[in-house]
CSV table of N, CA and C in Angstrom, one decimal:
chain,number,residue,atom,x,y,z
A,1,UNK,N,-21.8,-80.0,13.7
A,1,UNK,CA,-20.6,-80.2,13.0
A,1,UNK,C,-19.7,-81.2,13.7
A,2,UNK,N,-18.9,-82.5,12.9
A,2,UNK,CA,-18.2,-83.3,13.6
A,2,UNK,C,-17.1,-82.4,13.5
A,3,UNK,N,-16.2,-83.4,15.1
A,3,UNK,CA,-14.9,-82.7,15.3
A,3,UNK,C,-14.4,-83.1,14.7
A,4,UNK,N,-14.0,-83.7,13.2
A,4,UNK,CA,-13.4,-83.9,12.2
A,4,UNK,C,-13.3,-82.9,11.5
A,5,UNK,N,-15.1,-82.1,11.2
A,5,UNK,CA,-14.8,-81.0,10.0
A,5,UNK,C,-14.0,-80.0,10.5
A,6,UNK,N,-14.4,-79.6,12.2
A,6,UNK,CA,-13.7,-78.6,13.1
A,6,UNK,C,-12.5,-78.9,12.9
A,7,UNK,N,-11.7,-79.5,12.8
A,7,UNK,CA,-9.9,-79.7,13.0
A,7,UNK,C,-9.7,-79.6,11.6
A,8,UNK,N,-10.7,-80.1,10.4
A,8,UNK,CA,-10.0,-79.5,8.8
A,8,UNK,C,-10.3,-77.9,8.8
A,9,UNK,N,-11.4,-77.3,9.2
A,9,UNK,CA,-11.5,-75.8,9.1
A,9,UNK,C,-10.4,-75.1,9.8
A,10,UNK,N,-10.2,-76.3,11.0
A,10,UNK,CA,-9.1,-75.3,11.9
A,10,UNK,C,-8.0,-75.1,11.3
A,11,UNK,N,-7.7,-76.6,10.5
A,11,UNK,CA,-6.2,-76.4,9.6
A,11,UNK,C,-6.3,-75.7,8.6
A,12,UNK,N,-7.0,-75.8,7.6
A,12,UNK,CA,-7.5,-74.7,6.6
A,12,UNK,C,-7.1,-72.8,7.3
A,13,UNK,N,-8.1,-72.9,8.1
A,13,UNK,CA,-7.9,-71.6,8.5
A,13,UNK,C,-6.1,-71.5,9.0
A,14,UNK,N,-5.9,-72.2,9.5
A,14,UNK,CA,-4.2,-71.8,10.2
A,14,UNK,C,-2.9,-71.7,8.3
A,15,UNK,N,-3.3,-73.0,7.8
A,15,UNK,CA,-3.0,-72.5,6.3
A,15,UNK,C,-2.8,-71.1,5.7
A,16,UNK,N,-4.4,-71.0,5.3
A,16,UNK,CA,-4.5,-69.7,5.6
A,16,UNK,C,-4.0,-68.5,5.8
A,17,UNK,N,-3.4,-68.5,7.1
A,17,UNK,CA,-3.0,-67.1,8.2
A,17,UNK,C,-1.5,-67.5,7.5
A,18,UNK,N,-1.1,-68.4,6.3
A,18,UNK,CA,0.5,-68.5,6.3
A,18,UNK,C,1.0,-67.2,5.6
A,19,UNK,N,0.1,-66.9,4.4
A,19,UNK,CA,0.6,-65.8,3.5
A,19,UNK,C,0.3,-64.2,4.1
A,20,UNK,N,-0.4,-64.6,5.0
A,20,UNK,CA,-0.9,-63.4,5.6
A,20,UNK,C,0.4,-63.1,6.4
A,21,UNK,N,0.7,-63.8,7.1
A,21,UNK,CA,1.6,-64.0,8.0
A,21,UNK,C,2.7,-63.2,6.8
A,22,UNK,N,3.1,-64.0,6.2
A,22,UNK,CA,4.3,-63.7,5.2
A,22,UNK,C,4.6,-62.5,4.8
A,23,UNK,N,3.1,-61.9,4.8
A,23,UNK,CA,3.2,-60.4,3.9
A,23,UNK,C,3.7,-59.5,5.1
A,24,UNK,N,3.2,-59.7,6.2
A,24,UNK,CA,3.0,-58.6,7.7
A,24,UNK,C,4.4,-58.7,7.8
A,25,UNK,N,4.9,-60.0,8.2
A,25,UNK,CA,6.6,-60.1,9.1
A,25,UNK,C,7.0,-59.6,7.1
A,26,UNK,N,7.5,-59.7,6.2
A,26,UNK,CA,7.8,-59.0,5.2
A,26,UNK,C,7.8,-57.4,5.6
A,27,UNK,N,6.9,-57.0,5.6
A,27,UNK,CA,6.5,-55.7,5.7
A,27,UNK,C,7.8,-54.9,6.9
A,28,UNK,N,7.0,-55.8,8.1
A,28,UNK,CA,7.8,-55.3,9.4
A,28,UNK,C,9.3,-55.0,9.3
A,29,UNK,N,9.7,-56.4,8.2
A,29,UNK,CA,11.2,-56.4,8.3
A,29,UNK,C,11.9,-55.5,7.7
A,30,UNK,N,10.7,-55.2,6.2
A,30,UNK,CA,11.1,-53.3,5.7
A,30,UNK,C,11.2,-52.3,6.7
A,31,UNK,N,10.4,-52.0,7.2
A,31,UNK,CA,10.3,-51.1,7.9
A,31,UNK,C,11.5,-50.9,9.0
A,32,UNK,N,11.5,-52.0,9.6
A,32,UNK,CA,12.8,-52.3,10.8
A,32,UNK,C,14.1,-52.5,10.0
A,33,UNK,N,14.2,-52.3,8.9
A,33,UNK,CA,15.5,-52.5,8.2
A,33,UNK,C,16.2,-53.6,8.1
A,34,UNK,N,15.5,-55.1,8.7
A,34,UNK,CA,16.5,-56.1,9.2
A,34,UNK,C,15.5,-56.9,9.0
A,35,UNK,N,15.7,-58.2,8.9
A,35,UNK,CA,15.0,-59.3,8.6
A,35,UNK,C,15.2,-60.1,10.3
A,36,UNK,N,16.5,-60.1,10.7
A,36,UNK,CA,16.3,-60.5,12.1
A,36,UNK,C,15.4,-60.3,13.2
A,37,UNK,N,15.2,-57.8,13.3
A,37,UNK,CA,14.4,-57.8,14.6
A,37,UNK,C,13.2,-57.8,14.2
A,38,UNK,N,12.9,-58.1,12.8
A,38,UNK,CA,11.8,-58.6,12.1
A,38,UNK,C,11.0,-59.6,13.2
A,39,UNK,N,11.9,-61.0,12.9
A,39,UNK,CA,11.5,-62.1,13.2
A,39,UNK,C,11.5,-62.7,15.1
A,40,UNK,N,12.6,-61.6,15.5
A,40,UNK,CA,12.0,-61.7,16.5
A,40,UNK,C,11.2,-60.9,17.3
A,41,UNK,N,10.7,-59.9,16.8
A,41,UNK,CA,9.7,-58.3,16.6
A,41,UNK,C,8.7,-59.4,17.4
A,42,UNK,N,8.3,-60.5,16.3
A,42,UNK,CA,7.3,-61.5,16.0
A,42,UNK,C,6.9,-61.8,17.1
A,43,UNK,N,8.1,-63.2,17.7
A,43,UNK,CA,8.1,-63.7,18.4
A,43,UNK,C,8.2,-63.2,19.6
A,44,UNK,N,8.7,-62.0,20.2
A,44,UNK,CA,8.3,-60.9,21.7
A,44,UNK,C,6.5,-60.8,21.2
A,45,UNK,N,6.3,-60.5,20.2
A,45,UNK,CA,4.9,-60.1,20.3
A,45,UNK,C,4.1,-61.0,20.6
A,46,UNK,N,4.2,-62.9,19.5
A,46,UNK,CA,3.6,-63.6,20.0
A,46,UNK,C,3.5,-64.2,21.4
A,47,UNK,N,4.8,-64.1,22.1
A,47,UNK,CA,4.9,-64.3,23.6
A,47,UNK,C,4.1,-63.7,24.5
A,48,UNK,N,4.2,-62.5,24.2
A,48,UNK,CA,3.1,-61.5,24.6
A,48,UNK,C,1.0,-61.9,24.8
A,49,UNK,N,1.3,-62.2,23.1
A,49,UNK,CA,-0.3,-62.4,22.8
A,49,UNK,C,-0.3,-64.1,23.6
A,50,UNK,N,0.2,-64.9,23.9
A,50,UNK,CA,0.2,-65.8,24.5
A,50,UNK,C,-0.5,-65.8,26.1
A,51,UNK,N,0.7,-64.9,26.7
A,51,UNK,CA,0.9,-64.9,27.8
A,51,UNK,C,-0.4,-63.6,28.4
A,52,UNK,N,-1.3,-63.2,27.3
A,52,UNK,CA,-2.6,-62.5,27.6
A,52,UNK,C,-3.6,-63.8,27.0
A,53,UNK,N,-3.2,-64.6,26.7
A,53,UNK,CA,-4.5,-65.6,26.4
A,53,UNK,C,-4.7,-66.6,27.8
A,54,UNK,N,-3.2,-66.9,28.5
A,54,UNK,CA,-3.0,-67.7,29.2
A,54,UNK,C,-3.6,-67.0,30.5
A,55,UNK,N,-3.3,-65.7,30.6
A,55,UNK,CA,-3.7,-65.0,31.3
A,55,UNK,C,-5.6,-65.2,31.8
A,56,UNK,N,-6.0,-64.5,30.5
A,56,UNK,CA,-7.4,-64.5,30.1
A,56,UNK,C,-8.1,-66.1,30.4
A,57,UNK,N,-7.8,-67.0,30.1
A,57,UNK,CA,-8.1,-68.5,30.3
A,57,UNK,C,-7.7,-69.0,30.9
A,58,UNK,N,-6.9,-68.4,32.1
A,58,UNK,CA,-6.1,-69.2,33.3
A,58,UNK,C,-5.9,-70.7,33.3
A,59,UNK,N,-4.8,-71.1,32.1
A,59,UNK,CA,-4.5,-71.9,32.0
A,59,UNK,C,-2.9,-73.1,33.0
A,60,UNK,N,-3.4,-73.8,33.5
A,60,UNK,CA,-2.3,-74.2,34.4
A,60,UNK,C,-0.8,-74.4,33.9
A,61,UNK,N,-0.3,-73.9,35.0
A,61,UNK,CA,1.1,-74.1,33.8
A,61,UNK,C,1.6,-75.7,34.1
A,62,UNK,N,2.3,-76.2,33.4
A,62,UNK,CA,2.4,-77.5,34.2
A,62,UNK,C,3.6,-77.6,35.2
A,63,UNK,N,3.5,-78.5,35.4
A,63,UNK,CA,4.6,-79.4,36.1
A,63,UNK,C,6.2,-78.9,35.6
A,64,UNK,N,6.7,-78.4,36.5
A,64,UNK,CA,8.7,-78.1,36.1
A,64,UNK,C,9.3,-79.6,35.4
A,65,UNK,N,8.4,-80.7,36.5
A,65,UNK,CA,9.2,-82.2,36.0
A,65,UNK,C,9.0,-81.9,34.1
A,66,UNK,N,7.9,-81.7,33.9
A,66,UNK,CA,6.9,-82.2,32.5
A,66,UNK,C,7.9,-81.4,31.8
A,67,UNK,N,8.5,-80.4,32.3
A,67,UNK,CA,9.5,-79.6,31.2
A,67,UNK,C,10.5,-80.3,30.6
A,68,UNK,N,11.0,-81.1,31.8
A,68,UNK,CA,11.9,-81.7,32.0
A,68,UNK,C,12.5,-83.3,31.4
A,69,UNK,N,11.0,-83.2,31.0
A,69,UNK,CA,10.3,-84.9,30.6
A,69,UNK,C,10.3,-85.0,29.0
A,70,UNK,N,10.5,-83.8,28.5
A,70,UNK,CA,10.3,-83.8,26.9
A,70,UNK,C,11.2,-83.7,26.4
A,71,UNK,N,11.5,-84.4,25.6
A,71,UNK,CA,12.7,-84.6,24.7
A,71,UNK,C,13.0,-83.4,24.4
A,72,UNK,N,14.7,-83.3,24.8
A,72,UNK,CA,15.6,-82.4,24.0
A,72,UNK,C,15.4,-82.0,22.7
A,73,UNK,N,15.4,-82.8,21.8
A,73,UNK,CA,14.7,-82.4,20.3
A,73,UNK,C,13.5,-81.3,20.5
A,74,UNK,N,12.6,-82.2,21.0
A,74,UNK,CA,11.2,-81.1,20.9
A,74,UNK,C,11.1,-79.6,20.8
A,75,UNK,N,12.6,-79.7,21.8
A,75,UNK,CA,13.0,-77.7,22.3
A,75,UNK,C,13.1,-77.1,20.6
A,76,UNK,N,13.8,-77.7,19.9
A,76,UNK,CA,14.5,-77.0,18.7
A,76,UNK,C,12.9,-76.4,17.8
A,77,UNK,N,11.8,-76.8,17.9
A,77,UNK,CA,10.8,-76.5,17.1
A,77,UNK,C,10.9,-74.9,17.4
A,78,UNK,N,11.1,-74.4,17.9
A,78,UNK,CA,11.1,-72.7,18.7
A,78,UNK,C,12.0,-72.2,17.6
A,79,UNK,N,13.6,-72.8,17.3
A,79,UNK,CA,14.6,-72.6,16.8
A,79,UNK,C,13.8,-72.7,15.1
A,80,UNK,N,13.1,-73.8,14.4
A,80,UNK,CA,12.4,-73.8,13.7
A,80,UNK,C,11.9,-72.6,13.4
A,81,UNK,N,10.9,-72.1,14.5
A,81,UNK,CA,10.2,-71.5,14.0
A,81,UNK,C,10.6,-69.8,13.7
A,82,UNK,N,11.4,-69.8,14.6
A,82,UNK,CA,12.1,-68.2,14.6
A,82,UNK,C,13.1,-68.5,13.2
A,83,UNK,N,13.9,-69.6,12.5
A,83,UNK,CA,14.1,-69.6,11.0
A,83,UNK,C,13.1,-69.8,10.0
A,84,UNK,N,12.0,-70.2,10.1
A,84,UNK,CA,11.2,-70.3,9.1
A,84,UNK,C,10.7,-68.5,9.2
A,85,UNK,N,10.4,-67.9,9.8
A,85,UNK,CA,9.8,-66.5,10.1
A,85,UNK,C,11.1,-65.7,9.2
A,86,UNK,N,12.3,-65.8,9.9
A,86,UNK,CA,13.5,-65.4,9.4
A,86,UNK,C,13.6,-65.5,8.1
A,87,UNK,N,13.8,-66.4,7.7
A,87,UNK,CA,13.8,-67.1,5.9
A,87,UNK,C,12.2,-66.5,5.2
A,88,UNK,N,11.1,-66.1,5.8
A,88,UNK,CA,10.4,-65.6,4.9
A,88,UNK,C,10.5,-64.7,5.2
A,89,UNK,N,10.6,-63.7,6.2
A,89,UNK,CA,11.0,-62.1,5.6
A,89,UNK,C,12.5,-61.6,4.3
A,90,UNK,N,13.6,-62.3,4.6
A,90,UNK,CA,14.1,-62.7,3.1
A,90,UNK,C,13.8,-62.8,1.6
A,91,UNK,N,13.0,-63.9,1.7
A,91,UNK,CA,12.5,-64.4,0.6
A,91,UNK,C,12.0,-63.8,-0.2
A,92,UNK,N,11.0,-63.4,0.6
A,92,UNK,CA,9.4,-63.0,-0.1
A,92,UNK,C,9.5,-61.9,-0.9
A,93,UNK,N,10.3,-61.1,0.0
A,93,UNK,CA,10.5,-59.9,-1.3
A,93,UNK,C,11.2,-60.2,-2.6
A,94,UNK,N,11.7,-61.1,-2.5
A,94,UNK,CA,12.4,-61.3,-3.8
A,94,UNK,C,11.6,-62.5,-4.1
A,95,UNK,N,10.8,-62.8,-3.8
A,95,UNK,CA,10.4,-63.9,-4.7
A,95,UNK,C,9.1,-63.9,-5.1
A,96,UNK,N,8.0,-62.9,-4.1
A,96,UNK,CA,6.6,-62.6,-4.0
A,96,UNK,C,6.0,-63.8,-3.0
A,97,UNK,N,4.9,-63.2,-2.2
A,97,UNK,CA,4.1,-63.7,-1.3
A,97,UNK,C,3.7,-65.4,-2.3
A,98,UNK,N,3.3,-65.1,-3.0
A,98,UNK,CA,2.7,-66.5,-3.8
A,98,UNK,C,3.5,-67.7,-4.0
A,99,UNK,N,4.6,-67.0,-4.3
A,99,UNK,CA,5.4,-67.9,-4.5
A,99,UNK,C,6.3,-68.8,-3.7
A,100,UNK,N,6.4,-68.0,-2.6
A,100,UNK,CA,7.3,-68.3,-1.5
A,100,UNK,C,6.2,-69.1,-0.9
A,101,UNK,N,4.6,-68.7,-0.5
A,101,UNK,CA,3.7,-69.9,0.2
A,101,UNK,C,3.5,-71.2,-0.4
A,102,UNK,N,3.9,-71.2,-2.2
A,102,UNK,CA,3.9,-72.7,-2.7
A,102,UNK,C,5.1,-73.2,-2.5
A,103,UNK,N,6.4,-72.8,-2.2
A,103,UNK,CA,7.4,-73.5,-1.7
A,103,UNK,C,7.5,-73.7,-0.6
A,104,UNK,N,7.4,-73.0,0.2
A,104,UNK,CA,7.3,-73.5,1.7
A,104,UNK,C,5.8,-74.6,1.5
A,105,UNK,N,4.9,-74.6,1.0
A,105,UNK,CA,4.3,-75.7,0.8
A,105,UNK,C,4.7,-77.1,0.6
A,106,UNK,N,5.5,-77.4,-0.7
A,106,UNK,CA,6.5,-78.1,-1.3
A,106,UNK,C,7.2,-78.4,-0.2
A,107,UNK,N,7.9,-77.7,0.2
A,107,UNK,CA,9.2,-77.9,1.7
A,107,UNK,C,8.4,-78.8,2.8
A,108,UNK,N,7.3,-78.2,2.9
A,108,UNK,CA,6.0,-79.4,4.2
A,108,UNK,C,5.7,-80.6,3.9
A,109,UNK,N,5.2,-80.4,2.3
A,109,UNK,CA,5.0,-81.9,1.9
A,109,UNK,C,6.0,-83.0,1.7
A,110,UNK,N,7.5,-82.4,1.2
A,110,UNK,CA,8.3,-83.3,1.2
A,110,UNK,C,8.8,-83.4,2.8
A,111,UNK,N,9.0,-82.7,3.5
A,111,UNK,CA,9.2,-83.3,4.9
A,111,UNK,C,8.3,-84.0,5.9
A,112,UNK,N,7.0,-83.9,5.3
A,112,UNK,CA,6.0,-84.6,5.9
A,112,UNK,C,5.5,-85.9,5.4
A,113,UNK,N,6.1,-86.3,3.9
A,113,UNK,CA,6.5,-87.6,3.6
A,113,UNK,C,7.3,-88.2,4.4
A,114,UNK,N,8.6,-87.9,4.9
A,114,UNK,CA,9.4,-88.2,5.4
A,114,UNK,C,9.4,-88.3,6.9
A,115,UNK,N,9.1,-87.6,7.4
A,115,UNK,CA,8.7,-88.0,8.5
A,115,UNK,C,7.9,-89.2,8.8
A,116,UNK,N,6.8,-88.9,8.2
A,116,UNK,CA,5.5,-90.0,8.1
A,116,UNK,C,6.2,-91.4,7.8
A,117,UNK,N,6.8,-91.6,6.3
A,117,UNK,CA,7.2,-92.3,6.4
A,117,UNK,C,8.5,-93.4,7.0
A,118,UNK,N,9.0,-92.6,8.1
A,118,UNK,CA,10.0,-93.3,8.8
A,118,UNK,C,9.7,-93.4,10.4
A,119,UNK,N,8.4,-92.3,10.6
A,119,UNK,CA,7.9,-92.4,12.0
A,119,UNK,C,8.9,-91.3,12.9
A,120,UNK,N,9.4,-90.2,11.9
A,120,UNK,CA,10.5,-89.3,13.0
A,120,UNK,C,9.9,-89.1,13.9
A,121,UNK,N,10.6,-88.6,14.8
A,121,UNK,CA,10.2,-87.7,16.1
A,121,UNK,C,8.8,-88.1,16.7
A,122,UNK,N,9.1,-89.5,16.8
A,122,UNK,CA,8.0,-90.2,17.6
A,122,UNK,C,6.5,-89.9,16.9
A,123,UNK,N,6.5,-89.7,15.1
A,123,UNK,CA,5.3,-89.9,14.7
A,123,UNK,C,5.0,-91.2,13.9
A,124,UNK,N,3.4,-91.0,14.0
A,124,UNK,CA,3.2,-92.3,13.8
A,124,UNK,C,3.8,-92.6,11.9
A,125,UNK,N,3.5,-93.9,11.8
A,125,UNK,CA,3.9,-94.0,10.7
A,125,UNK,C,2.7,-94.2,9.3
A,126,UNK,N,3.0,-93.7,8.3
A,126,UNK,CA,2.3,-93.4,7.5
A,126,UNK,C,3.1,-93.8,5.9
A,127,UNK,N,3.0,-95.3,5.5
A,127,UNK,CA,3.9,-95.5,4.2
A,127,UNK,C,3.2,-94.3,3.2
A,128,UNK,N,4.9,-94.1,2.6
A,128,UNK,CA,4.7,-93.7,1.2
A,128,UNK,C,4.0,-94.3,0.3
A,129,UNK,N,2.8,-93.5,-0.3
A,129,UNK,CA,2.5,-94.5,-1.8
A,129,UNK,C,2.8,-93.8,-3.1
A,130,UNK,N,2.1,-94.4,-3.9
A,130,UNK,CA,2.3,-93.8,-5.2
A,130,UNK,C,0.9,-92.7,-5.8
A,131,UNK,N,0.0,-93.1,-4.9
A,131,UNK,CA,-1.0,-92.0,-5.0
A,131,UNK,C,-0.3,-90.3,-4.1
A,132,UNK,N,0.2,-91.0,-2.5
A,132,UNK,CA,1.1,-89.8,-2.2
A,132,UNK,C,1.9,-88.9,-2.8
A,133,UNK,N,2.5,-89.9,-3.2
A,133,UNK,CA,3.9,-89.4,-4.8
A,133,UNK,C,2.8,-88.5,-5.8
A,134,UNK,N,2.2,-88.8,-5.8
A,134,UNK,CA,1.3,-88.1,-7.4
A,134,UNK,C,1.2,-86.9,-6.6
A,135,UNK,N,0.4,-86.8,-5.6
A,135,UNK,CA,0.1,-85.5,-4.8
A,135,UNK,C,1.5,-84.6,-4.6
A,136,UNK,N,2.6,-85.2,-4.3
A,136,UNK,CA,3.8,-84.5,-3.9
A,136,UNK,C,4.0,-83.3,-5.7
A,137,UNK,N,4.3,-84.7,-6.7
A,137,UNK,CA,4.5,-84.4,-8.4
A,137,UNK,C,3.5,-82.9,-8.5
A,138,UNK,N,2.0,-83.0,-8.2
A,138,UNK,CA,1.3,-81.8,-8.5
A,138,UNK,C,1.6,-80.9,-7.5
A,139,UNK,N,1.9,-80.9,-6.4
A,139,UNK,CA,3.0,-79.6,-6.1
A,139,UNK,C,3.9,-78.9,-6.8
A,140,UNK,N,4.5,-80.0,-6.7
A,140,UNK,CA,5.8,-79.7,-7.9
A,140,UNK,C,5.4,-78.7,-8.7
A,141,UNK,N,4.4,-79.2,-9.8
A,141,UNK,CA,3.8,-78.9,-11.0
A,141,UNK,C,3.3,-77.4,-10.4
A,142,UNK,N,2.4,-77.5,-9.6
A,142,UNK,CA,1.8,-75.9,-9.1
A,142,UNK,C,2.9,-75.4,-8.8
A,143,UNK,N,4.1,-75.3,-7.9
A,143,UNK,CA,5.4,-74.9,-8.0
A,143,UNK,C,6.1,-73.9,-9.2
A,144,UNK,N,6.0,-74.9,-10.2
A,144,UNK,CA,6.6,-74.8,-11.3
A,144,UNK,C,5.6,-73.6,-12.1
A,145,UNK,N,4.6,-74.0,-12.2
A,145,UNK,CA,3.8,-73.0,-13.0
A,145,UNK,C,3.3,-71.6,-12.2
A,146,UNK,N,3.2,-71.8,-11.2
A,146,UNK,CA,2.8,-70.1,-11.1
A,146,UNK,C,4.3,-69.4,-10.6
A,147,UNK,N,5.1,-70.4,-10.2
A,147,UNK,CA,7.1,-69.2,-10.7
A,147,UNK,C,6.8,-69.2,-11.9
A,148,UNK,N,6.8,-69.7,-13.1
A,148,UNK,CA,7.2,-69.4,-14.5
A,148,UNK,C,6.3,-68.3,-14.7
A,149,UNK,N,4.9,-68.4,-13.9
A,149,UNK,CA,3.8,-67.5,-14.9
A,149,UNK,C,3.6,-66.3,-14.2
């Protein structure tokens, strides 16, 4: 298998784990009565499951400088991610698992136009086209149609 197909399966699979993800932190946040110690329920846990992988694989930690060395911005993806977790235990119940993974879909693809095509946060650049655009529109369209139906 080329490490091309590995890195689409890998993405596929992480895709994937999104609705799954959605349903569990949903669930949790019922149960815990709060959408907040929901979301950070999550993230103590994944710190957890981390810090036994890092363990298990005795991975180096790096350099204090290297901490030190990464852009201020970079930090906020944490802040990202503890509101995207937050905002789908919200959601979902009111909107259903399905539907909330084609919007947050929608929400990736238009920010990953944008980014791409302006080169944010030190990525590379990738022009907009009009075949892009088509791909964004059938979002849209899948969007549109399984809310209505």
């Amino acid at each position: 298998m080329s490490n091309q197909l590995l890195y689409i399966l890998l993405a596929v699979g992480a895709g994937a784990m999104i609705p799954f993800q959605s349903a569990m932190n949903t669930q949790l946040g019922k149960s815990l009565q709060s959408p907040y110690f929901s979301a950070l329920t999550v993230f103590v846990v994944a710190a957890v499951g981390l810090g036994i992988y890092n363990a298990v694989t005795q991975q180096a930690l790096p350099a204090t400088s290297r901490f030190a060395e990464a852009p201020g911005w970079s930090y906020v993806g944490g802040v990202l991610g503890g509101a995207y977790i937050l905002l789908i235990v919200i959601c979902a119940p009111r909107l259903g698992i399905g539907n909330v993974t084609l919007m947050v879909l929608l929400g990736q693809v238009l920010a990953a136009l944008l980014i791409d095509q302006f080169g944010l946060l030190n990525a590379p650049v990738h022009v907009i086209t009009w075949q892009r655009l088509a791909g964004v529109l059938l979002v849209v369209a899948g969007v549109y149609i399984v809310r209505t139906y």
